[in-house]
Tab-separated table of C-alpha atoms in Angstrom:
chain	number	residue	atom	x	y	z
A	100	MET	CA	223.878	-21.406	177.052
A	101	THR	CA	226.888	-18.986	176.825
A	102	ARG	CA	227.462	-17.042	173.732
A	103	LYS	CA	230.662	-15.521	172.876
A	104	THR	CA	233.141	-14.602	170.001
A	105	PHE	CA	236.443	-15.910	170.622
A	106	LEU	CA	239.524	-14.282	169.627
A	107	ALA	CA	243.227	-15.627	170.399
A	108	ALA	CA	244.376	-12.393	172.604
A	109	LEU	CA	246.888	-11.298	169.808
A	110	ALA	CA	244.251	-11.073	167.021
A	111	LEU	CA	241.675	-9.124	169.310
A	112	ALA	CA	244.620	-6.501	169.691
A	113	LEU	CA	245.409	-6.128	166.081
A	114	ALA	CA	241.403	-6.294	165.501
A	115	MET	CA	241.046	-3.135	165.993
A	116	VAL	CA	243.549	-2.294	162.973
A	117	GLY	CA	241.489	-0.305	160.005
A	118	THR	CA	237.010	-0.320	160.648
A	119	GLY	CA	236.292	-1.803	156.767
A	120	CYS	CA	232.741	0.047	157.415
A	121	ALA	CA	230.151	-0.032	154.483
A	122	ARG	CA	230.984	3.022	151.912
A	123	SER	CA	228.656	3.799	148.592
A	124	ASN	CA	230.453	2.471	145.896
A	125	GLN	CA	228.004	4.754	143.195
A	126	ALA	CA	226.132	1.123	142.178
A	127	SER	CA	222.416	0.060	142.879
A	128	VAL	CA	224.147	-3.133	144.273
A	129	GLU	CA	225.940	-2.072	147.471
A	130	ILE	CA	227.988	-4.288	149.698
A	131	GLY	CA	227.129	-3.303	153.320
A	132	ALA	CA	228.392	-4.269	156.794
A	133	LEU	CA	230.017	-7.699	157.954
A	134	CYS	CA	227.038	-9.545	160.059
A	135	TYR	CA	227.988	-10.762	163.666
A	136	PRO	CA	227.700	-14.597	163.071
A	137	THR	CA	224.723	-16.073	164.557
A	138	ASP	CA	224.189	-19.573	166.704
A	139	ASP	CA	222.886	-21.321	164.406
A	140	CYS	CA	224.341	-19.647	161.356
A	141	THR	CA	221.353	-18.554	159.851
A	142	PHE	CA	220.508	-15.437	158.253
A	143	SER	CA	217.749	-13.153	157.566
A	144	SER	CA	217.691	-10.350	154.647
A	145	THR	CA	219.746	-7.848	157.315
A	146	CYS	CA	222.245	-8.498	160.033
A	147	SER	CA	220.619	-8.946	163.329
A	148	GLU	CA	224.134	-7.681	164.626
A	149	VAL	CA	227.030	-5.787	162.935
A	150	LEU	CA	230.500	-6.933	163.742
A	151	LEU	CA	231.833	-3.491	165.928
A	152	THR	CA	235.457	-4.183	165.152
A	153	GLY	CA	234.899	-4.417	161.121
A	154	THR	CA	237.986	-6.256	160.989
A	155	LEU	CA	238.626	-10.113	160.390
A	156	TRP	CA	241.190	-12.516	161.278
A	157	VAL	CA	241.955	-15.995	160.162
A	158	ASP	CA	244.307	-18.517	160.264
A	159	LEU	CA	245.441	-20.058	157.602
A	160	ALA	CA	247.250	-22.490	158.654
A	161	ALA	CA	244.011	-24.015	160.675
A	162	THR	CA	241.425	-23.844	157.702
A	163	PRO	CA	242.364	-22.995	154.056
A	164	VAL	CA	239.538	-20.686	153.520
A	165	LEU	CA	237.451	-17.549	154.710
A	166	VAL	CA	234.025	-17.053	154.461
A	167	PHE	CA	232.290	-14.439	156.316
A	168	PRO	CA	228.268	-13.101	156.306
A	169	ILE	CA	228.343	-9.777	154.703
A	170	GLN	CA	224.832	-7.217	154.195
A	171	ILE	CA	224.408	-7.176	150.561
A	172	SER	CA	221.645	-3.942	149.321
A	173	ASN	CA	219.780	-3.654	146.242
A	174	GLN	CA	218.960	-0.125	145.379
A	175	ARG	CA	216.848	-0.236	142.655
A	176	ALA	CA	212.894	-0.281	143.167
A	177	ASP	CA	210.441	-2.935	142.230
A	178	ASN	CA	209.135	-1.778	138.885
A	179	ALA	CA	206.399	-4.440	138.739
A	180	ASP	CA	202.966	-2.982	137.839
A	181	VAL	CA	199.759	-5.323	138.816
A	182	GLU	CA	197.426	-3.158	136.086
A	183	SER	CA	199.807	-3.809	132.964
A	184	GLY	CA	200.569	-7.508	134.301
A	185	ARG	CA	204.663	-6.461	134.750
A	186	VAL	CA	206.595	-8.524	136.357
A	187	ASN	CA	209.850	-7.439	138.778
A	188	THR	CA	212.874	-7.474	136.937
A	189	ASN	CA	214.925	-5.448	138.907
A	190	ASN	CA	216.131	-8.318	141.325
A	191	ALA	CA	219.712	-8.708	141.240
A	192	VAL	CA	221.731	-12.215	140.593
A	193	ILE	CA	224.988	-12.219	141.754
A	194	ASN	CA	227.157	-14.388	139.988
A	195	ARG	CA	230.634	-14.027	141.276
A	196	PHE	CA	232.927	-12.020	144.015
A	197	GLU	CA	236.048	-10.811	142.902
A	198	MET	CA	239.439	-10.245	145.332
A	199	THR	CA	242.278	-9.081	145.290
A	200	TYR	CA	244.678	-8.738	147.964
A	201	GLN	CA	246.555	-5.859	149.028
A	202	VAL	CA	249.743	-6.643	151.344
A	203	SER	CA	252.533	-4.386	152.207
A	204	GLY	CA	255.644	-5.496	149.970
A	205	SER	CA	254.093	-8.374	148.599
A	206	ALA	CA	252.082	-9.529	145.396
A	207	ILE	CA	249.173	-11.749	145.927
A	208	PRO	CA	247.475	-13.105	143.496
A	209	ALA	CA	243.707	-11.702	142.988
A	210	ALA	CA	241.294	-14.408	143.247
A	211	VAL	CA	237.592	-15.288	142.616
A	212	SER	CA	234.517	-17.053	144.110
A	213	THR	CA	231.716	-18.116	142.506
A	214	GLN	CA	228.270	-18.176	143.833
A	215	THR	CA	224.669	-17.363	143.302
A	216	ILE	CA	223.053	-15.111	145.554
A	217	ILE	CA	219.692	-13.322	144.679
A	218	VAL	CA	219.283	-9.703	146.281
A	219	PRO	CA	215.840	-8.727	145.659
A	220	ALA	CA	214.845	-5.230	144.274
A	221	ALA	CA	214.586	-2.463	147.020
A	222	GLY	CA	215.828	-4.699	149.563
A	223	SER	CA	219.084	-6.892	150.864
A	224	THR	CA	220.292	-10.347	151.758
A	225	VAL	CA	222.735	-11.549	153.825
A	226	ALA	CA	225.658	-14.106	151.813
A	227	GLY	CA	228.551	-15.870	153.111
A	228	VAL	CA	231.100	-14.341	151.041
A	229	THR	CA	234.054	-16.790	150.465
A	230	LEU	CA	236.535	-13.825	150.936
A	231	ILE	CA	239.765	-15.770	150.760
A	232	PRO	CA	238.576	-19.485	148.681
A	233	VAL	CA	241.174	-22.195	148.151
A	234	GLY	CA	244.147	-21.161	145.638
A	235	ALA	CA	247.441	-19.616	145.218
A	236	ALA	CA	245.977	-16.850	147.078
A	237	SER	CA	245.013	-19.035	149.899
A	238	ASP	CA	248.384	-20.129	149.637
A	239	ALA	CA	250.409	-17.076	149.318
A	240	LEU	CA	248.731	-15.660	152.429
A	241	ALA	CA	249.277	-18.684	154.412
A	242	ALA	CA	252.871	-18.103	153.892
A	243	LEU	CA	253.057	-14.668	155.435
A	244	PRO	CA	254.007	-14.480	159.155
A	245	ALA	CA	251.289	-14.002	161.862
A	246	GLY	CA	250.236	-10.605	162.310
A	247	THR	CA	250.465	-9.419	159.046
A	248	VAL	CA	247.178	-7.013	157.829
A	249	VAL	CA	245.632	-7.329	154.962
A	250	SER	CA	243.374	-5.583	153.073
A	251	VAL	CA	240.865	-7.324	150.948
A	252	GLN	CA	239.125	-5.819	147.993
A	253	LEU	CA	236.033	-6.770	147.695
A	254	LYS	CA	234.185	-6.601	144.120
A	255	VAL	CA	230.574	-7.920	143.312
A	256	HIS	CA	229.532	-9.249	139.271
A	257	GLY	CA	226.568	-9.960	138.465
A	258	SER	CA	222.591	-9.138	136.493
A	259	TYR	CA	219.575	-7.510	136.806
A	260	GLN	CA	216.820	-9.996	135.802
A	261	ASP	CA	215.912	-7.409	132.572
A	262	GLY	CA	219.675	-9.117	131.813
A	263	SER	CA	221.523	-5.408	132.051
A	264	GLU	CA	225.088	-5.944	134.155
A	265	PHE	CA	226.274	-4.784	137.487
A	266	GLU	CA	229.841	-4.334	138.470
A	267	THR	CA	230.588	-2.608	142.348
A	268	GLY	CA	233.688	-0.779	143.094
A	269	GLU	CA	235.879	-2.380	145.132
A	270	HIS	CA	235.032	-2.530	149.017
A	271	PRO	CA	238.072	-3.044	151.824
A	272	ILE	CA	237.964	-5.228	154.518
A	273	PRO	CA	240.402	-5.993	156.778
A	274	VAL	CA	241.985	-8.975	157.358
A	275	THR	CA	244.455	-10.253	160.070
A	276	LEU	CA	246.400	-13.269	159.657
A	277	GLN	CA	247.400	-15.352	162.375
A	278	ASN	CA	248.788	-18.518	160.067
A	279	GLY	CA	249.769	-21.050	163.028
A	280	LEU	CA	248.900	-19.079	166.381
A	281	PHE	CA	245.430	-20.554	166.317
A	282	THR	CA	245.093	-23.305	169.190
A	283	GLY	CA	241.165	-23.827	169.185
A	284	TYR	CA	238.740	-22.845	171.353
A	285	ALA	CA	237.976	-22.999	175.247
A	286	CYS	CA	234.619	-22.675	176.983
A	287	ALA	CA	234.506	-19.184	179.858
A	288	ASP	CA	232.551	-21.932	182.029
A	289	PRO	CA	234.841	-25.294	182.333
A	290	GLU	CA	231.891	-27.347	182.683
A	291	GLN	CA	230.841	-26.277	179.542
A	292	THR	CA	231.645	-27.417	175.675
A	293	VAL	CA	231.482	-26.231	172.445
A	294	LYS	CA	228.122	-27.036	171.197
A	295	SER	CA	228.886	-25.197	167.499
A	296	VAL	CA	231.297	-22.555	165.482
A	297	CYS	CA	229.725	-20.288	162.843
A	298	PRO	CA	231.039	-20.058	160.316
A	299	ASN	CA	234.357	-22.112	160.526
A	300	ALA	CA	236.813	-22.648	163.338
A	301	GLY	CA	240.248	-20.984	162.771
A	302	GLN	CA	238.367	-17.405	161.928
A	303	THR	CA	235.945	-14.652	163.674
A	304	ALA	CA	233.326	-16.562	164.257
A	305	ASN	CA	230.579	-17.075	166.907
A	306	VAL	CA	231.009	-20.157	169.379
A	307	VAL	CA	228.572	-21.222	171.502
A	308	CYS	CA	228.944	-22.888	174.958
A	309	GLU	CA	226.700	-25.225	176.567
């Protein structure tokens, strides 16, 4: 089996623009690393590997959305107390992701992705976050020329199980638009064929050939 992340030649060159490194947002819930997609597209509580470039690409002519696995951490401690019978109320329940898009010379509508994700107290989880959902933002971004770099400003909203709400600061994720350039995947070994793609075709992905 051959495991390889396929990037179009131009996308690979442009992928070095920006770093997308994790940064503290001064909240108990923190957006962390971009995870390298796994062969079977399943994830545990942390990234098994991190996407080293920190930059994504997507061809919105090939796929109308951009989804990518991101590690999210909860800094609150587990406050369960066995002796008193108190249950833990510090798990974080994410209910939506909010994205704004910064593009030089263009005004792009903001977008919201409604997703329910639980991040355990003093722990983390890897979530497939929809960074560009179907809608006005996707339509506007799809109209931009290939090579355009978009800074996706990601913010997380939700509540803890004690009822208190949280909102993270904005976390920038650079995305290079390859609109109209994606032509499919080819295996390095001509005797092999593409078995699976994670998360989706037409974007930064792990492609398995065999």
